[in-house]
Amino acid sequence: METPFVEQQEADAALIDEVRTGLQQVPKRLSSRFFYDAEGSRIFAEIMHTPDYYLTRSEYEILDTQKADLLQLFAPDKRPFELVELGAGDGLKTKILLGFLADQQADFTYAPVDISGDALDKLVDDVQKQWPDLLLNARHDDYFNALEQLSEESDARRIVLFLGSNIGNFAPDEAIDFYRQLYDRLQPGDLVLTGFDLQKHPAIIHAAYNDRMGLTRAFNLNLLRRINTELDADFNLAAFDHYETYNPESGEARSYLVSQKAQMVRINALDMAVPFEYGEIIHTEISRKFTRTQIEELARQTGFSVTGWFTDCKGYFADVMFER
Ligand code: AVI
């Protein structure tokens, strides 16, 4: 999976803060960055293989069928480059690229960055086993710290990968801030390849977040189970439901948890009692879908030029190259 956003040791303080403030807001909210404990990451890995969740398959197809064109953009002159992957997770899709780059004897270092040490250790282990000669420079760090350190260490061209539609989980102003921060840390000529989920028939998007196997439901409810375990709370999971909306005007898929009855939930670690009315929601996730115009505008607003546009055969997903 991509991007387990919160490191375990820090999770408690961050989770405490989120639960304390988020459950006192109107409407209540909890951020999807807390989905990814071990169980949440396991469920997400399953979601990526379900027929309804087309995103992973679409991006896999893009990388697989267009890897030669990507390499041409990464290293047109066969100069060495550093492939920095933000939120590398298990690197499932990146391994297609790594295998190809290794076969082509491309001169590159792979620098996966992840804030989850466990995910990163596993990825490093896998990559070393599969390609013992590949140069690896893994960073267990925050994205921007890692980029700063990498630029101090080498002046190779940097190619930053931010795959899997992780950008869709950012609010619009956070996305702008993210690319501005990247811009400040990159050199002219460096590249960023981002996976964007594109707007399409709303029913297809809605189904991806409301899958027939009920995995998205389990993924969303797992957040309550996590709070029960880590903060000694008594959420009754059977008394909450998963609800998904997709608004084709805003391009936002939104996930909610819905209280199925009036109830009081105790969160003992915070000495807090949270009342829920019948039908009251907790907003947990935004997964934004983009138009080509919006992506081009995002590049323009943050100083990048769009220099490559790769889509799957259905036009569901795009891996877009921004050049600094
Ligand atoms: C990680 N992220 C890009 C996923 C998405 O599609 O927003 C998380 C997810 N939520 C529900 N299903 C998958």
mmCIF file of C-alpha atoms and ligand atoms in Angstrom:
data_model
loop_
_atom_site.group_PDB
_atom_site.id
_atom_site.type_symbol
_atom_site.label_atom_id
_atom_site.label_comp_id
_atom_site.label_asym_id
_atom_site.label_seq_id
_atom_site.Cartn_x
_atom_site.Cartn_y
_atom_site.Cartn_z
ATOM 1 C CA MET A 1 0.000 0.000 0.000
ATOM 2 C CA GLU A 2 1.001 3.643 -0.255
ATOM 3 C CA THR A 3 1.543 6.164 2.434
ATOM 4 C CA PRO A 4 0.853 4.992 5.937
ATOM 5 C CA PHE A 5 0.861 8.620 7.010
ATOM 6 C CA VAL A 6 1.545 8.365 10.736
ATOM 7 C CA GLU A 7 4.462 6.728 12.412
ATOM 8 C CA GLN A 8 3.594 4.407 15.287
ATOM 9 C CA GLN A 9 5.523 6.153 18.097
ATOM 10 C CA GLU A 10 4.013 9.479 17.147
ATOM 11 C CA ALA A 11 0.585 8.021 16.524
ATOM 12 C CA ASP A 12 -0.607 8.247 20.068
ATOM 13 C CA ALA A 13 -0.080 11.995 20.456
ATOM 14 C CA ALA A 14 -1.380 12.745 16.960
ATOM 15 C CA LEU A 15 -4.337 10.379 17.331
ATOM 16 C CA ILE A 16 -5.208 11.805 20.753
ATOM 17 C CA ASP A 17 -5.183 15.289 19.330
ATOM 18 C CA GLU A 18 -7.285 14.293 16.322
ATOM 19 C CA VAL A 19 -9.888 12.433 18.370
ATOM 20 C CA ARG A 20 -10.139 15.155 20.992
ATOM 21 C CA THR A 21 -10.645 17.977 18.510
ATOM 22 C CA GLY A 22 -12.344 16.092 15.660
ATOM 23 C CA LEU A 23 -15.116 14.575 17.757
ATOM 24 C CA GLN A 24 -15.992 17.948 19.280
ATOM 25 C CA GLN A 25 -16.473 19.612 15.908
ATOM 26 C CA VAL A 26 -19.776 20.002 14.126
ATOM 27 C CA PRO A 27 -19.954 17.962 11.973
ATOM 28 C CA LYS A 28 -17.636 15.477 13.661
ATOM 29 C CA ARG A 29 -14.528 14.536 11.728
ATOM 30 C CA LEU A 30 -11.520 12.205 11.921
ATOM 31 C CA SER A 31 -8.768 12.316 9.308
ATOM 32 C CA SER A 32 -8.139 9.400 6.959
ATOM 33 C CA ARG A 33 -4.436 9.687 7.790
ATOM 34 C CA PHE A 34 -5.296 7.577 10.858
ATOM 35 C CA PHE A 35 -6.693 4.702 8.763
ATOM 36 C CA TYR A 36 -3.293 3.083 8.378
ATOM 37 C CA ASP A 37 -2.541 1.047 11.487
ATOM 38 C CA ALA A 38 -1.452 -2.538 10.742
ATOM 39 C CA GLU A 39 -5.038 -3.730 10.238
ATOM 40 C CA GLY A 40 -5.987 -0.678 8.152
ATOM 41 C CA SER A 41 -2.950 -1.182 5.917
ATOM 42 C CA ARG A 42 -3.887 -4.846 5.521
ATOM 43 C CA ILE A 43 -7.456 -3.966 4.516
ATOM 44 C CA PHE A 44 -6.226 -1.297 2.088
ATOM 45 C CA ALA A 45 -3.936 -3.860 0.430
ATOM 46 C CA GLU A 46 -7.045 -6.024 -0.102
ATOM 47 C CA ILE A 47 -9.059 -3.087 -1.441
ATOM 48 C CA MET A 48 -6.381 -2.532 -4.083
ATOM 49 C CA HIS A 49 -7.146 -5.983 -5.484
ATOM 50 C CA THR A 50 -10.945 -5.713 -5.552
ATOM 51 C CA PRO A 51 -12.733 -5.439 -8.907
ATOM 52 C CA ASP A 52 -14.497 -2.221 -7.871
ATOM 53 C CA TYR A 53 -11.329 -0.343 -6.855
ATOM 54 C CA TYR A 54 -10.066 0.362 -10.381
ATOM 55 C CA LEU A 55 -7.385 2.881 -9.348
ATOM 56 C CA THR A 56 -4.558 0.430 -8.666
ATOM 57 C CA ARG A 57 -5.171 -1.614 -11.810
ATOM 58 C CA SER A 58 -5.314 1.511 -13.958
ATOM 59 C CA GLU A 59 -2.047 2.863 -12.622
ATOM 60 C CA TYR A 60 -0.388 -0.537 -12.870
ATOM 61 C CA GLU A 61 -1.383 -0.669 -16.543
ATOM 62 C CA ILE A 62 0.056 2.802 -17.171
ATOM 63 C CA LEU A 63 3.405 1.989 -15.600
ATOM 64 C CA ASP A 64 3.583 -1.394 -17.259
ATOM 65 C CA THR A 65 2.692 -0.317 -20.786
ATOM 66 C CA GLN A 66 4.468 3.062 -20.801
ATOM 67 C CA LYS A 67 7.625 2.350 -18.819
ATOM 68 C CA ALA A 68 9.890 2.852 -21.858
ATOM 69 C CA ASP A 69 8.429 6.330 -22.487
ATOM 70 C CA LEU A 70 8.817 7.132 -18.796
ATOM 71 C CA LEU A 71 12.482 6.138 -18.839
ATOM 72 C CA GLN A 72 12.951 8.354 -21.872
ATOM 73 C CA LEU A 73 11.686 11.314 -19.803
ATOM 74 C CA PHE A 74 13.630 10.327 -16.674
ATOM 75 C CA ALA A 75 16.977 10.118 -18.449
ATOM 76 C CA PRO A 76 16.860 11.326 -22.071
ATOM 77 C CA ASP A 77 20.649 11.663 -22.112
ATOM 78 C CA LYS A 78 21.321 8.596 -19.913
ATOM 79 C CA ARG A 79 22.476 10.933 -17.104
ATOM 80 C CA PRO A 80 22.339 9.412 -13.605
ATOM 81 C CA PHE A 81 19.166 10.147 -11.655
ATOM 82 C CA GLU A 82 17.710 9.588 -8.219
ATOM 83 C CA LEU A 83 14.234 8.040 -8.152
ATOM 84 C CA VAL A 84 12.663 9.384 -4.961
ATOM 85 C CA GLU A 85 9.376 7.738 -4.060
ATOM 86 C CA LEU A 86 7.228 9.584 -1.513
ATOM 87 C CA GLY A 87 5.021 7.312 0.578
ATOM 88 C CA ALA A 88 6.548 4.231 -0.970
ATOM 89 C CA GLY A 89 4.572 1.680 1.085
ATOM 90 C CA ASP A 90 5.094 -1.787 -0.370
ATOM 91 C CA GLY A 91 6.181 -0.300 -3.710
ATOM 92 C CA LEU A 92 4.054 -2.819 -5.635
ATOM 93 C CA LYS A 93 3.671 -0.607 -8.707
ATOM 94 C CA THR A 94 7.138 0.888 -8.476
ATOM 95 C CA LYS A 95 8.627 -2.589 -8.760
ATOM 96 C CA ILE A 96 7.440 -2.684 -12.385
ATOM 97 C CA LEU A 97 9.557 0.388 -13.023
ATOM 98 C CA LEU A 98 12.506 -0.852 -10.967
ATOM 99 C CA GLY A 99 12.625 -4.144 -12.878
ATOM 100 C CA PHE A 100 12.535 -2.347 -16.203
ATOM 101 C CA LEU A 101 15.127 0.266 -15.208
ATOM 102 C CA ALA A 102 17.414 -2.488 -13.941
ATOM 103 C CA ASP A 103 17.016 -4.457 -17.211
ATOM 104 C CA GLN A 104 17.818 -1.326 -19.213
ATOM 105 C CA GLN A 105 20.877 -0.753 -17.009
ATOM 106 C CA ALA A 106 19.681 2.757 -16.190
ATOM 107 C CA ASP A 107 22.119 4.679 -13.980
ATOM 108 C CA PHE A 108 19.942 5.472 -10.957
ATOM 109 C CA THR A 109 19.533 5.238 -7.204
ATOM 110 C CA TYR A 110 16.157 4.322 -5.719
ATOM 111 C CA ALA A 111 15.289 6.439 -2.672
ATOM 112 C CA PRO A 112 11.990 5.306 -1.147
ATOM 113 C CA VAL A 113 10.726 7.660 1.563
ATOM 114 C CA ASP A 114 8.139 6.591 4.069
ATOM 115 C CA ILE A 115 7.168 7.710 7.511
ATOM 116 C CA SER A 116 6.325 4.108 8.405
ATOM 117 C CA GLY A 117 9.533 2.300 9.332
ATOM 118 C CA ASP A 118 7.879 -1.127 9.072
ATOM 119 C CA ALA A 119 6.660 -0.602 5.505
ATOM 120 C CA LEU A 120 10.047 0.766 4.477
ATOM 121 C CA ASP A 121 12.054 -2.108 6.015
ATOM 122 C CA LYS A 122 9.908 -4.615 4.189
ATOM 123 C CA LEU A 123 10.266 -2.772 0.882
ATOM 124 C CA VAL A 124 14.053 -2.497 1.252
ATOM 125 C CA ASP A 125 14.234 -6.196 2.040
ATOM 126 C CA ASP A 126 12.127 -7.106 -1.023
ATOM 127 C CA VAL A 127 14.030 -4.826 -3.382
ATOM 128 C CA GLN A 128 17.418 -6.085 -2.173
ATOM 129 C CA LYS A 129 16.342 -9.678 -2.664
ATOM 130 C CA GLN A 130 14.994 -9.043 -6.160
ATOM 131 C CA TRP A 131 17.738 -6.692 -7.416
ATOM 132 C CA PRO A 132 20.845 -7.152 -5.264
ATOM 133 C CA ASP A 133 22.860 -4.685 -7.396
ATOM 134 C CA LEU A 134 20.345 -1.842 -7.290
ATOM 135 C CA LEU A 135 21.587 1.281 -5.461
ATOM 136 C CA LEU A 136 19.222 1.979 -2.578
ATOM 137 C CA ASN A 137 19.014 5.025 -0.355
ATOM 138 C CA ALA A 138 15.893 4.519 1.786
ATOM 139 C CA ARG A 139 14.701 7.328 4.059
ATOM 140 C CA HIS A 140 12.555 6.769 7.086
ATOM 141 C CA ASP A 141 11.492 10.355 7.315
ATOM 142 C CA ASP A 142 9.044 13.085 6.559
ATOM 143 C CA TYR A 143 8.828 13.784 2.771
ATOM 144 C CA PHE A 144 10.333 17.238 2.826
ATOM 145 C CA ASN A 145 13.167 16.475 5.278
ATOM 146 C CA ALA A 146 14.114 13.529 3.113
ATOM 147 C CA LEU A 147 14.134 15.631 -0.058
ATOM 148 C CA GLU A 148 16.318 18.267 1.565
ATOM 149 C CA GLN A 149 18.840 15.688 2.729
ATOM 150 C CA LEU A 150 18.893 13.960 -0.630
ATOM 151 C CA SER A 151 19.637 17.208 -2.447
ATOM 152 C CA GLU A 152 22.532 17.898 -0.079
ATOM 153 C CA GLU A 153 24.013 14.475 -0.774
ATOM 154 C CA SER A 154 24.020 14.399 -4.548
ATOM 155 C CA ASP A 155 23.420 16.632 -7.521
ATOM 156 C CA ALA A 156 21.881 13.892 -9.646
ATOM 157 C CA ARG A 157 18.603 14.807 -11.310
ATOM 158 C CA ARG A 158 15.716 13.998 -8.964
ATOM 159 C CA ILE A 159 12.615 12.219 -10.212
ATOM 160 C CA VAL A 160 9.981 12.281 -7.487
ATOM 161 C CA LEU A 161 7.197 9.670 -7.607
ATOM 162 C CA PHE A 162 3.946 10.362 -5.775
ATOM 163 C CA LEU A 163 1.722 7.568 -7.019
ATOM 164 C CA GLY A 164 -1.559 5.896 -6.121
ATOM 165 C CA SER A 165 -3.798 8.988 -6.065
ATOM 166 C CA ASN A 166 -2.496 9.888 -2.612
ATOM 167 C CA ILE A 167 -2.772 13.497 -3.780
ATOM 168 C CA GLY A 168 -6.563 12.989 -3.849
ATOM 169 C CA ASN A 169 -6.610 12.661 -0.057
ATOM 170 C CA PHE A 170 -5.288 16.231 0.306
ATOM 171 C CA ALA A 171 -7.618 19.201 0.602
ATOM 172 C CA PRO A 172 -7.200 21.537 -2.417
ATOM 173 C CA ASP A 173 -5.100 24.071 -0.468
ATOM 174 C CA GLU A 174 -2.935 21.274 0.975
ATOM 175 C CA ALA A 175 -2.261 20.013 -2.562
ATOM 176 C CA ILE A 176 -1.099 23.471 -3.648
ATOM 177 C CA ASP A 177 1.076 23.756 -0.563
ATOM 178 C CA PHE A 178 2.535 20.301 -1.236
ATOM 179 C CA TYR A 179 3.683 21.183 -4.785
ATOM 180 C CA ARG A 180 4.989 24.584 -3.660
ATOM 181 C CA GLN A 181 7.093 22.847 -1.011
ATOM 182 C CA LEU A 182 8.340 20.368 -3.598
ATOM 183 C CA TYR A 183 9.170 23.206 -5.974
ATOM 184 C CA ASP A 184 11.282 24.907 -3.301
ATOM 185 C CA ARG A 185 13.276 21.752 -2.669
ATOM 186 C CA LEU A 186 13.895 20.708 -6.267
ATOM 187 C CA GLN A 187 16.312 22.022 -8.900
ATOM 188 C CA PRO A 188 15.360 23.229 -12.379
ATOM 189 C CA GLY A 189 14.907 20.186 -14.609
ATOM 190 C CA ASP A 190 13.884 17.848 -11.742
ATOM 191 C CA LEU A 191 10.628 15.939 -12.288
ATOM 192 C CA VAL A 192 7.576 14.927 -10.256
ATOM 193 C CA LEU A 193 5.365 12.060 -11.472
ATOM 194 C CA THR A 194 1.987 12.076 -9.698
ATOM 195 C CA GLY A 195 -0.861 9.565 -9.935
ATOM 196 C CA PHE A 196 -4.185 11.430 -10.320
ATOM 197 C CA ASP A 197 -7.536 9.682 -10.396
ATOM 198 C CA LEU A 198 -9.591 11.337 -13.145
ATOM 199 C CA GLN A 199 -13.254 12.314 -13.127
ATOM 200 C CA LYS A 200 -15.396 9.726 -14.912
ATOM 201 C CA HIS A 201 -18.908 8.307 -14.701
ATOM 202 C CA PRO A 202 -19.898 9.031 -11.093
ATOM 203 C CA ALA A 203 -21.277 5.504 -10.647
ATOM 204 C CA ILE A 204 -17.833 3.997 -11.302
ATOM 205 C CA ILE A 205 -16.234 6.236 -8.699
ATOM 206 C CA HIS A 206 -18.998 5.654 -6.181
ATOM 207 C CA ALA A 207 -18.652 1.875 -6.538
ATOM 208 C CA ALA A 208 -14.880 2.066 -5.917
ATOM 209 C CA TYR A 209 -15.582 3.476 -2.443
ATOM 210 C CA ASN A 210 -18.612 1.349 -1.722
ATOM 211 C CA ASP A 211 -17.331 -2.008 -2.949
ATOM 212 C CA ARG A 212 -19.510 -5.091 -3.097
ATOM 213 C CA MET A 213 -17.183 -7.020 -0.818
ATOM 214 C CA GLY A 214 -17.633 -4.469 1.972
ATOM 215 C CA LEU A 215 -13.903 -3.848 2.302
ATOM 216 C CA THR A 216 -14.173 -0.055 2.186
ATOM 217 C CA ARG A 217 -16.789 -0.338 4.909
ATOM 218 C CA ALA A 218 -14.413 -2.437 7.028
ATOM 219 C CA PHE A 219 -11.571 0.005 6.257
ATOM 220 C CA ASN A 220 -13.621 2.968 7.464
ATOM 221 C CA LEU A 221 -14.964 1.195 10.563
ATOM 222 C CA ASN A 222 -11.441 0.045 11.427
ATOM 223 C CA LEU A 223 -10.731 3.612 12.517
ATOM 224 C CA LEU A 224 -13.219 3.171 15.376
ATOM 225 C CA ARG A 225 -11.692 -0.191 16.280
ATOM 226 C CA ARG A 226 -8.288 1.495 16.348
ATOM 227 C CA ILE A 227 -9.572 4.191 18.709
ATOM 228 C CA ASN A 228 -11.099 1.481 20.919
ATOM 229 C CA THR A 229 -7.744 -0.302 21.118
ATOM 230 C CA GLU A 230 -5.388 2.634 21.376
ATOM 231 C CA LEU A 231 -7.481 5.037 23.421
ATOM 232 C CA ASP A 232 -9.514 2.578 25.464
ATOM 233 C CA ALA A 233 -12.816 3.649 23.908
ATOM 234 C CA ASP A 234 -16.085 1.717 23.631
ATOM 235 C CA PHE A 235 -17.319 2.386 20.092
ATOM 236 C CA ASN A 236 -19.824 -0.355 19.240
ATOM 237 C CA LEU A 237 -18.862 -1.052 15.620
ATOM 238 C CA ALA A 238 -22.251 -2.664 14.926
ATOM 239 C CA ALA A 239 -23.912 0.655 15.776
ATOM 240 C CA PHE A 240 -22.064 2.567 13.027
ATOM 241 C CA ASP A 241 -22.356 2.235 9.263
ATOM 242 C CA HIS A 242 -20.197 3.267 6.286
ATOM 243 C CA TYR A 243 -21.686 5.845 3.898
ATOM 244 C CA GLU A 244 -20.102 7.158 0.723
ATOM 245 C CA THR A 245 -21.019 10.105 -1.463
ATOM 246 C CA TYR A 246 -19.558 11.204 -4.759
ATOM 247 C CA ASN A 247 -20.303 14.713 -5.953
ATOM 248 C CA PRO A 248 -19.537 14.996 -9.669
ATOM 249 C CA GLU A 249 -19.577 18.796 -9.451
ATOM 250 C CA SER A 250 -16.784 19.028 -6.876
ATOM 251 C CA GLY A 251 -15.065 15.752 -7.873
ATOM 252 C CA GLU A 252 -15.000 14.692 -4.224
ATOM 253 C CA ALA A 253 -15.734 11.201 -2.980
ATOM 254 C CA ARG A 254 -16.405 11.508 0.756
ATOM 255 C CA SER A 255 -16.541 8.760 3.347
ATOM 256 C CA TYR A 256 -18.595 8.985 6.484
ATOM 257 C CA LEU A 257 -19.370 6.853 9.502
ATOM 258 C CA VAL A 258 -23.023 7.083 10.507
ATOM 259 C CA SER A 259 -24.353 6.513 13.986
ATOM 260 C CA GLN A 260 -27.258 4.071 13.687
ATOM 261 C CA LYS A 261 -28.806 5.162 16.975
ATOM 262 C CA ALA A 262 -28.571 7.800 19.682
ATOM 263 C CA GLN A 263 -25.640 6.690 21.799
ATOM 264 C CA MET A 264 -22.875 7.813 24.128
ATOM 265 C CA VAL A 265 -19.308 6.666 23.446
ATOM 266 C CA ARG A 266 -16.682 6.780 26.168
ATOM 267 C CA ILE A 267 -13.041 7.418 25.312
ATOM 268 C CA ASN A 268 -11.374 6.546 28.574
ATOM 269 C CA ALA A 269 -7.809 7.590 27.712
ATOM 270 C CA LEU A 270 -9.120 11.113 27.067
ATOM 271 C CA ASP A 271 -11.663 11.019 29.880
ATOM 272 C CA MET A 272 -14.200 12.057 27.280
ATOM 273 C CA ALA A 273 -17.806 11.080 26.593
ATOM 274 C CA VAL A 274 -19.033 11.726 23.067
ATOM 275 C CA PRO A 275 -22.783 11.897 22.410
ATOM 276 C CA PHE A 276 -24.129 10.826 19.012
ATOM 277 C CA GLU A 277 -27.606 11.476 17.717
ATOM 278 C CA TYR A 278 -29.383 8.965 15.519
ATOM 279 C CA GLY A 279 -28.024 9.475 11.971
ATOM 280 C CA GLU A 280 -25.159 11.712 13.052
ATOM 281 C CA ILE A 281 -22.045 11.418 10.897
ATOM 282 C CA ILE A 282 -18.276 11.472 11.329
ATOM 283 C CA HIS A 283 -16.572 12.643 8.150
ATOM 284 C CA THR A 284 -13.453 10.518 7.625
ATOM 285 C CA GLU A 285 -12.047 10.893 4.104
ATOM 286 C CA ILE A 286 -11.975 12.934 0.920
ATOM 287 C CA SER A 287 -10.733 11.236 -2.263
ATOM 288 C CA ARG A 288 -10.584 13.910 -4.915
ATOM 289 C CA LYS A 289 -10.952 13.202 -8.634
ATOM 290 C CA PHE A 290 -9.428 15.608 -11.134
ATOM 291 C CA THR A 291 -9.996 16.958 -14.616
ATOM 292 C CA ARG A 292 -7.098 17.568 -16.952
ATOM 293 C CA THR A 293 -7.734 21.305 -16.698
ATOM 294 C CA GLN A 294 -7.510 21.176 -12.896
ATOM 295 C CA ILE A 295 -4.208 19.274 -13.048
ATOM 296 C CA GLU A 296 -2.743 21.748 -15.519
ATOM 297 C CA GLU A 297 -3.916 24.593 -13.313
ATOM 298 C CA LEU A 298 -2.319 22.971 -10.245
ATOM 299 C CA ALA A 299 1.001 22.810 -12.109
ATOM 300 C CA ARG A 300 0.693 26.405 -13.264
ATOM 301 C CA GLN A 301 -0.181 27.716 -9.792
ATOM 302 C CA THR A 302 2.811 26.011 -8.225
ATOM 303 C CA GLY A 303 5.423 26.872 -10.855
ATOM 304 C CA PHE A 304 5.702 23.517 -12.658
ATOM 305 C CA SER A 305 5.278 22.705 -16.361
ATOM 306 C CA VAL A 306 3.352 19.616 -17.445
ATOM 307 C CA THR A 307 5.790 17.627 -19.607
ATOM 308 C CA GLY A 308 4.154 14.206 -19.752
ATOM 309 C CA TRP A 309 0.642 12.801 -19.587
ATOM 310 C CA PHE A 310 0.135 9.016 -19.318
ATOM 311 C CA THR A 311 -3.275 7.365 -19.057
ATOM 312 C CA ASP A 312 -4.665 3.831 -19.038
ATOM 313 C CA CYS A 313 -6.699 2.551 -21.990
ATOM 314 C CA LYS A 314 -10.004 3.502 -20.329
ATOM 315 C CA GLY A 315 -8.842 7.009 -19.457
ATOM 316 C CA TYR A 316 -9.660 6.433 -15.772
ATOM 317 C CA PHE A 317 -6.340 7.472 -14.269
ATOM 318 C CA ALA A 318 -3.360 9.646 -15.233
ATOM 319 C CA ASP A 319 0.277 9.643 -14.205
ATOM 320 C CA VAL A 320 1.316 13.197 -14.915
ATOM 321 C CA MET A 321 4.860 14.517 -15.202
ATOM 322 C CA PHE A 322 5.554 17.956 -13.767
ATOM 323 C CA GLU A 323 8.938 19.532 -14.493
ATOM 324 C CA ARG A 324 10.513 22.088 -12.150
HETATM 325 C C1 AVI B 1 -4.732 5.934 -0.276
HETATM 326 N N1 AVI B 1 -5.831 6.575 -1.017
HETATM 327 C C2 AVI B 1 -5.343 7.090 -2.302
HETATM 328 C C3 AVI B 1 -7.036 5.750 -1.163
HETATM 329 C C4 AVI B 1 -8.120 6.526 -1.958
HETATM 330 O O1 AVI B 1 -8.556 6.011 -2.972
HETATM 331 O O2 AVI B 1 -8.452 7.641 -1.559
HETATM 332 C C5 AVI B 1 -7.597 5.314 0.176
HETATM 333 C C6 AVI B 1 -8.925 4.620 0.089
HETATM 334 N N2 AVI B 1 -10.006 4.951 0.714
HETATM 335 C C7 AVI B 1 -10.974 4.120 0.443
HETATM 336 N N3 AVI B 1 -10.531 3.252 -0.430
HETATM 337 C C8 AVI B 1 -9.235 3.527 -0.659
#
